Amino acid sequence: MIAPTASDPAIRAELERAKAANEAKTRYLAAVSHEIRSPLNVIYGYAQLLERDPGISGAEAGTIIRRSAEHVTNLVEGLLEISRIESGVMTIRAEPIDIRALLQQVVAMFRMQAAAKGLALTLEIDARLPDRVKADDKRLRQILINLVSNAIKYTDAGSVAVHVGYRSQVADITVRDTGIGIAAEDLDRVFAPFDRGSSSEAQRQPGIGLGLAITRVLASVLGGDIAVTSTPGAGSAFRFRVMLPAVDRAVRGANPGGA
Ligand code: ADP
């Protein structure tokens, strides 16, 4: 047998792929360290101030320290969530669920927040969507919560509309807002971990830039896909498509105790 050498095209391609993956990992770790270091620096700074200057208001410093600590906690939890999903530790539990109730509950969660900003929040569901489908309730809910919460966060006036289409067992869910929008050059970036886009308007809102990264990973684990279209200054539409097989009522009725 002839041993493969680095000059073999297949081996070279594999080495290139490993090198690219390694570089991506290094960049990712650098981004993680940077994101964690910034709030930690704030904590150190205020702790030192408290040590050196007993006259400083402990309450004010305490609030800033607590907020920064919360930020680090959220970052770590978000990262753990991504690694749990990617490593396959998090298993998908597809069970028969009441999909209409799930959609209504998610929208209801944001009613007050939308009303406080004067936004119309609507939900429109295709009549073809079955009452019961097989899906992972928790993960589906999490994707929708992330999308609706972003739509409200990045919209100051107008509306947030959730539309749910259904065809050939595939749900086509669009969350459309009339908010600040996303620049064309940012459209691909917004799904990357820690990316908060380039607009200063978006960065004025609180956030850690992990919501859409988690949403995309979850969508792919559920076998679905997510895409965004947007017009800066006019609004964005996040479209999430996923297969949601209808639960056959007749079969369930014929075998009430069965799975
Ligand atoms: P975060 O909201 O914590 O920054 P996300 O990962 O959820 O993190 O979003 C990444 C970035 O994508 C946001 O910082 C923002 O720039 C942009 N973005 C997300 N959703 C919207 C939206 N509905 N309208 C405008 N920009 C959005």
CSV table of C-alpha atoms and ligand atoms in Angstrom, one decimal:
chain,number,residue,atom,x,y,z
A,1,MET,CA,0.0,0.0,0.0
A,2,ILE,CA,1.3,3.5,-0.8
A,3,ALA,CA,1.2,5.9,2.1
A,4,PRO,CA,-0.7,9.1,1.4
A,5,THR,CA,1.5,12.2,1.3
A,6,ALA,CA,0.8,15.9,1.8
A,7,SER,CA,1.1,16.3,-2.0
A,8,ASP,CA,-2.1,14.2,-2.6
A,9,PRO,CA,-4.9,16.6,-3.5
A,10,ALA,CA,-7.4,14.9,-1.1
A,11,ILE,CA,-4.9,15.1,1.8
A,12,ARG,CA,-4.1,18.7,0.9
A,13,ALA,CA,-7.8,19.6,0.9
A,14,GLU,CA,-8.3,17.9,4.2
A,15,LEU,CA,-5.3,19.8,5.7
A,16,GLU,CA,-6.6,23.1,4.4
A,17,ARG,CA,-10.0,22.3,5.9
A,18,ALA,CA,-8.5,21.5,9.3
A,19,LYS,CA,-6.4,24.7,9.1
A,20,ALA,CA,-9.4,26.8,8.3
A,21,ALA,CA,-11.4,25.2,11.2
A,22,ASN,CA,-8.5,25.8,13.6
A,23,GLU,CA,-8.3,29.4,12.5
A,24,ALA,CA,-12.0,29.9,13.0
A,25,LYS,CA,-11.8,28.4,16.4
A,26,THR,CA,-8.9,30.7,17.4
A,27,ARG,CA,-11.0,33.7,16.1
A,28,TYR,CA,-14.0,32.5,18.1
A,29,LEU,CA,-12.0,32.1,21.3
A,30,ALA,CA,-10.5,35.5,20.8
A,31,ALA,CA,-14.0,36.9,20.5
A,32,VAL,CA,-15.2,35.0,23.5
A,33,SER,CA,-12.3,36.3,25.6
A,34,HIS,CA,-12.8,39.8,24.5
A,35,GLU,CA,-16.5,39.7,25.2
A,36,ILE,CA,-16.0,38.3,28.7
A,37,ARG,CA,-13.1,40.6,29.5
A,38,SER,CA,-15.0,43.8,28.9
A,39,PRO,CA,-17.6,43.4,31.7
A,40,LEU,CA,-14.9,41.9,33.9
A,41,ASN,CA,-12.8,45.0,33.5
A,42,VAL,CA,-15.8,47.1,34.6
A,43,ILE,CA,-16.1,44.9,37.7
A,44,TYR,CA,-12.4,45.2,38.6
A,45,GLY,CA,-12.5,48.9,38.0
A,46,TYR,CA,-15.4,49.5,40.4
A,47,ALA,CA,-14.1,47.1,43.0
A,48,GLN,CA,-10.7,48.9,43.0
A,49,LEU,CA,-12.6,52.3,43.3
A,50,LEU,CA,-14.5,50.9,46.3
A,51,GLU,CA,-11.2,49.7,47.9
A,52,ARG,CA,-9.4,53.0,47.4
A,53,ASP,CA,-12.1,55.5,48.0
A,54,PRO,CA,-14.4,54.7,50.9
A,55,GLY,CA,-16.4,57.9,50.2
A,56,ILE,CA,-17.8,56.5,46.9
A,57,SER,CA,-21.5,55.5,46.8
A,58,GLY,CA,-21.5,51.8,47.4
A,59,ALA,CA,-25.1,51.5,46.0
A,60,GLU,CA,-24.1,53.0,42.6
A,61,ALA,CA,-21.0,50.9,42.3
A,62,GLY,CA,-22.9,47.8,43.4
A,63,THR,CA,-25.5,48.3,40.7
A,64,ILE,CA,-22.9,48.6,38.0
A,65,ILE,CA,-21.0,45.6,39.3
A,66,ARG,CA,-24.2,43.5,39.5
A,67,ARG,CA,-25.2,44.5,35.9
A,68,SER,CA,-21.7,43.6,34.6
A,69,ALA,CA,-21.8,40.3,36.5
A,70,GLU,CA,-25.2,39.5,35.0
A,71,HIS,CA,-23.8,40.3,31.5
A,72,VAL,CA,-21.0,37.8,32.0
A,73,THR,CA,-23.5,35.2,33.3
A,74,ASN,CA,-25.7,35.7,30.2
A,75,LEU,CA,-22.6,35.4,27.9
A,76,VAL,CA,-21.5,32.2,29.6
A,77,GLU,CA,-25.0,30.7,29.5
A,78,GLY,CA,-25.4,31.6,25.9
A,79,LEU,CA,-22.1,30.0,25.0
A,80,LEU,CA,-22.9,26.9,27.0
A,81,GLU,CA,-26.2,26.7,25.2
A,82,ILE,CA,-24.5,26.8,21.8
A,83,SER,CA,-21.9,24.2,22.7
A,84,ARG,CA,-24.6,21.9,24.2
A,85,ILE,CA,-26.5,22.1,20.9
A,86,GLU,CA,-23.5,21.7,18.7
A,87,SER,CA,-22.0,18.8,20.7
A,88,GLY,CA,-25.4,17.0,20.5
A,89,VAL,CA,-25.7,16.8,24.3
A,90,MET,CA,-29.0,18.6,23.9
A,91,THR,CA,-31.4,16.1,22.4
A,92,ILE,CA,-34.4,17.1,20.4
A,93,ARG,CA,-37.7,15.9,21.8
A,94,ALA,CA,-40.3,15.9,19.1
A,95,GLU,CA,-43.8,15.3,20.7
A,96,PRO,CA,-47.3,16.1,19.6
A,97,ILE,CA,-47.9,19.7,20.6
A,98,ASP,CA,-50.7,22.2,20.2
A,99,ILE,CA,-48.9,24.5,17.8
A,100,ARG,CA,-51.6,27.2,17.7
A,101,ALA,CA,-51.5,27.5,21.5
A,102,LEU,CA,-47.7,27.8,21.4
A,103,LEU,CA,-47.8,30.6,18.8
A,104,GLN,CA,-50.5,32.5,20.8
A,105,GLN,CA,-48.6,32.1,24.1
A,106,VAL,CA,-45.3,33.4,22.6
A,107,VAL,CA,-47.1,36.5,21.1
A,108,ALA,CA,-49.0,37.0,24.4
A,109,MET,CA,-45.7,37.1,26.3
A,110,PHE,CA,-44.8,40.3,24.4
A,111,ARG,CA,-48.1,42.1,24.4
A,112,MET,CA,-47.2,44.4,27.3
A,113,GLN,CA,-43.7,45.2,25.9
A,114,ALA,CA,-45.2,46.0,22.5
A,115,ALA,CA,-48.0,48.1,24.0
A,116,ALA,CA,-45.5,50.1,26.1
A,117,LYS,CA,-43.7,51.1,22.8
A,118,GLY,CA,-47.0,51.7,21.0
A,119,LEU,CA,-46.4,48.9,18.6
A,120,ALA,CA,-49.1,46.8,17.0
A,121,LEU,CA,-48.3,43.1,17.6
A,122,THR,CA,-50.2,40.7,15.3
A,123,LEU,CA,-50.4,37.0,14.7
A,124,GLU,CA,-51.8,35.5,11.5
A,125,ILE,CA,-52.0,31.8,11.1
A,126,ASP,CA,-52.7,29.9,7.8
A,127,ALA,CA,-56.0,27.9,8.1
A,128,ARG,CA,-54.1,24.8,6.8
A,129,LEU,CA,-51.9,24.7,9.9
A,130,PRO,CA,-53.0,21.6,11.8
A,131,ASP,CA,-53.9,21.9,15.5
A,132,ARG,CA,-51.4,19.3,16.5
A,133,VAL,CA,-48.0,18.8,15.0
A,134,LYS,CA,-44.9,16.9,16.1
A,135,ALA,CA,-42.3,19.3,17.3
A,136,ASP,CA,-39.8,20.1,20.1
A,137,ASP,CA,-41.9,22.6,22.1
A,138,LYS,CA,-39.1,24.1,24.1
A,139,ARG,CA,-36.7,24.7,21.2
A,140,LEU,CA,-39.5,26.0,18.8
A,141,ARG,CA,-40.6,28.4,21.5
A,142,GLN,CA,-37.1,29.6,22.1
A,143,ILE,CA,-36.6,30.4,18.4
A,144,LEU,CA,-39.9,32.3,18.2
A,145,ILE,CA,-39.2,34.2,21.4
A,146,ASN,CA,-35.8,35.3,20.1
A,147,LEU,CA,-37.2,36.5,16.9
A,148,VAL,CA,-40.2,38.4,18.4
A,149,SER,CA,-38.1,39.9,21.2
A,150,ASN,CA,-35.6,41.2,18.7
A,151,ALA,CA,-38.3,42.6,16.4
A,152,ILE,CA,-39.7,44.5,19.3
A,153,LYS,CA,-36.3,45.6,20.6
A,154,TYR,CA,-35.2,47.0,17.3
A,155,THR,CA,-38.5,48.7,16.4
A,156,ASP,CA,-39.5,52.1,17.7
A,157,ALA,CA,-42.8,52.7,15.8
A,158,GLY,CA,-45.2,50.7,13.7
A,159,SER,CA,-45.7,47.0,14.0
A,160,VAL,CA,-44.4,43.5,14.5
A,161,ALA,CA,-46.3,40.9,12.6
A,162,VAL,CA,-46.0,37.2,12.9
A,163,HIS,CA,-47.2,35.3,9.9
A,164,VAL,CA,-47.4,31.5,9.9
A,165,GLY,CA,-47.9,29.7,6.6
A,166,TYR,CA,-48.2,25.9,6.2
A,167,ARG,CA,-47.7,23.8,3.1
A,168,SER,CA,-46.7,20.2,2.5
A,169,GLN,CA,-46.0,19.7,6.3
A,170,VAL,CA,-43.6,22.7,6.3
A,171,ALA,CA,-44.3,25.7,8.5
A,172,ASP,CA,-43.2,29.0,7.1
A,173,ILE,CA,-42.9,31.5,9.9
A,174,THR,CA,-42.1,35.2,9.2
A,175,VAL,CA,-41.6,37.8,11.9
A,176,ARG,CA,-41.8,41.1,10.2
A,177,ASP,CA,-41.1,44.5,11.8
A,178,THR,CA,-41.1,48.1,10.8
A,179,GLY,CA,-37.9,48.8,12.8
A,180,ILE,CA,-34.4,50.2,12.2
A,181,GLY,CA,-33.6,47.5,9.7
A,182,ILE,CA,-30.2,45.9,8.9
A,183,ALA,CA,-27.6,47.2,6.4
A,184,ALA,CA,-27.1,44.9,3.4
A,185,GLU,CA,-23.4,44.3,4.4
A,186,ASP,CA,-24.6,43.2,7.9
A,187,LEU,CA,-27.2,40.6,6.8
A,188,ASP,CA,-24.8,37.6,6.9
A,189,ARG,CA,-23.0,38.8,10.1
A,190,VAL,CA,-25.9,39.1,12.4
A,191,PHE,CA,-26.2,35.3,12.9
A,192,ALA,CA,-22.5,35.1,14.0
A,193,PRO,CA,-21.8,34.8,17.7
A,194,PHE,CA,-21.3,38.2,19.4
A,195,ASP,CA,-22.0,40.2,16.2
A,196,ARG,CA,-24.2,43.1,16.9
A,197,GLY,CA,-24.2,44.6,13.4
A,198,SER,CA,-22.5,47.8,12.5
A,199,SER,CA,-25.3,50.2,13.2
A,200,SER,CA,-24.9,52.5,16.3
A,201,GLU,CA,-28.7,52.5,16.5
A,202,ALA,CA,-28.8,48.8,17.1
A,203,GLN,CA,-25.9,48.9,19.5
A,204,ARG,CA,-27.7,51.4,21.7
A,205,GLN,CA,-30.1,48.6,22.6
A,206,PRO,CA,-28.9,46.1,25.3
A,207,GLY,CA,-27.7,42.8,24.0
A,208,ILE,CA,-24.8,40.4,23.8
A,209,GLY,CA,-25.1,39.3,20.2
A,210,LEU,CA,-25.8,35.6,20.9
A,211,GLY,CA,-29.6,35.5,20.3
A,212,LEU,CA,-29.5,35.0,16.6
A,213,ALA,CA,-26.5,32.7,16.8
A,214,ILE,CA,-28.4,30.4,19.1
A,215,THR,CA,-31.5,30.8,17.0
A,216,ARG,CA,-29.7,29.7,13.8
A,217,VAL,CA,-28.1,26.6,15.5
A,218,LEU,CA,-31.5,25.6,17.0
A,219,ALA,CA,-33.2,26.0,13.6
A,220,SER,CA,-30.6,23.8,12.0
A,221,VAL,CA,-30.9,21.2,14.8
A,222,LEU,CA,-34.6,21.1,14.2
A,223,GLY,CA,-33.9,20.5,10.5
A,224,GLY,CA,-35.1,24.0,9.5
A,225,ASP,CA,-33.5,27.1,8.2
A,226,ILE,CA,-33.6,30.8,8.9
A,227,ALA,CA,-33.0,33.8,6.7
A,228,VAL,CA,-33.4,37.5,6.9
A,229,THR,CA,-34.3,40.3,4.4
A,230,SER,CA,-34.2,43.9,5.5
A,231,THR,CA,-34.4,47.5,4.4
A,232,PRO,CA,-32.5,49.9,6.6
A,233,GLY,CA,-34.8,52.4,8.1
A,234,ALA,CA,-37.9,50.5,7.0
A,235,GLY,CA,-37.8,47.1,8.8
A,236,SER,CA,-36.7,43.5,8.7
A,237,ALA,CA,-38.3,40.1,8.1
A,238,PHE,CA,-36.9,37.0,9.6
A,239,ARG,CA,-38.2,33.9,7.9
A,240,PHE,CA,-37.9,30.5,9.7
A,241,ARG,CA,-39.0,27.4,7.9
A,242,VAL,CA,-39.3,24.0,9.5
A,243,MET,CA,-41.0,20.7,8.9
A,244,LEU,CA,-43.8,20.3,11.4
A,245,PRO,CA,-45.5,17.0,10.6
A,246,ALA,CA,-49.2,16.9,11.4
A,247,VAL,CA,-50.2,14.4,14.1
A,248,ASP,CA,-52.7,12.1,12.6
A,249,ARG,CA,-55.9,12.3,14.7
A,250,ALA,CA,-57.4,9.2,13.2
A,251,VAL,CA,-54.4,7.0,14.1
A,252,ARG,CA,-54.3,8.5,17.6
A,253,GLY,CA,-58.0,7.9,18.1
A,254,ALA,CA,-57.6,4.2,16.9
A,255,ASN,CA,-54.9,3.6,19.4
A,256,PRO,CA,-55.5,5.9,22.4
A,257,GLY,CA,-52.8,4.4,24.6
A,258,GLY,CA,-50.2,4.2,21.9
A,259,ALA,CA,-47.3,6.6,21.2
B,1,ADP,P1,-28.4,41.1,20.4
B,1,ADP,O1,-29.8,41.5,20.1
B,1,ADP,O2,-28.2,40.6,21.8
B,1,ADP,O3,-27.4,42.1,19.9
B,1,ADP,P2,-28.8,39.0,18.4
B,1,ADP,O4,-27.9,37.9,18.0
B,1,ADP,O5,-30.2,38.6,18.7
B,1,ADP,O6,-28.1,39.8,19.5
B,1,ADP,O7,-28.8,40.0,17.1
B,1,ADP,C1,-27.6,40.4,16.5
B,1,ADP,C2,-27.7,41.7,15.8
B,1,ADP,O8,-28.6,41.6,14.7
B,1,ADP,C3,-28.3,42.8,16.7
B,1,ADP,O9,-27.3,43.4,17.5
B,1,ADP,C4,-28.9,43.8,15.7
B,1,ADP,O10,-27.9,44.6,15.2
B,1,ADP,C5,-29.4,42.8,14.6
B,1,ADP,N1,-30.8,42.5,14.7
B,1,ADP,C6,-31.4,41.4,15.1
B,1,ADP,N2,-32.7,41.4,15.0
B,1,ADP,C7,-33.0,42.6,14.4
B,1,ADP,C8,-34.2,43.3,14.0
B,1,ADP,N3,-35.4,42.7,14.1
B,1,ADP,N4,-34.1,44.5,13.4
B,1,ADP,C9,-32.9,45.1,13.3
B,1,ADP,N5,-31.7,44.5,13.6
B,1,ADP,C10,-31.8,43.3,14.2
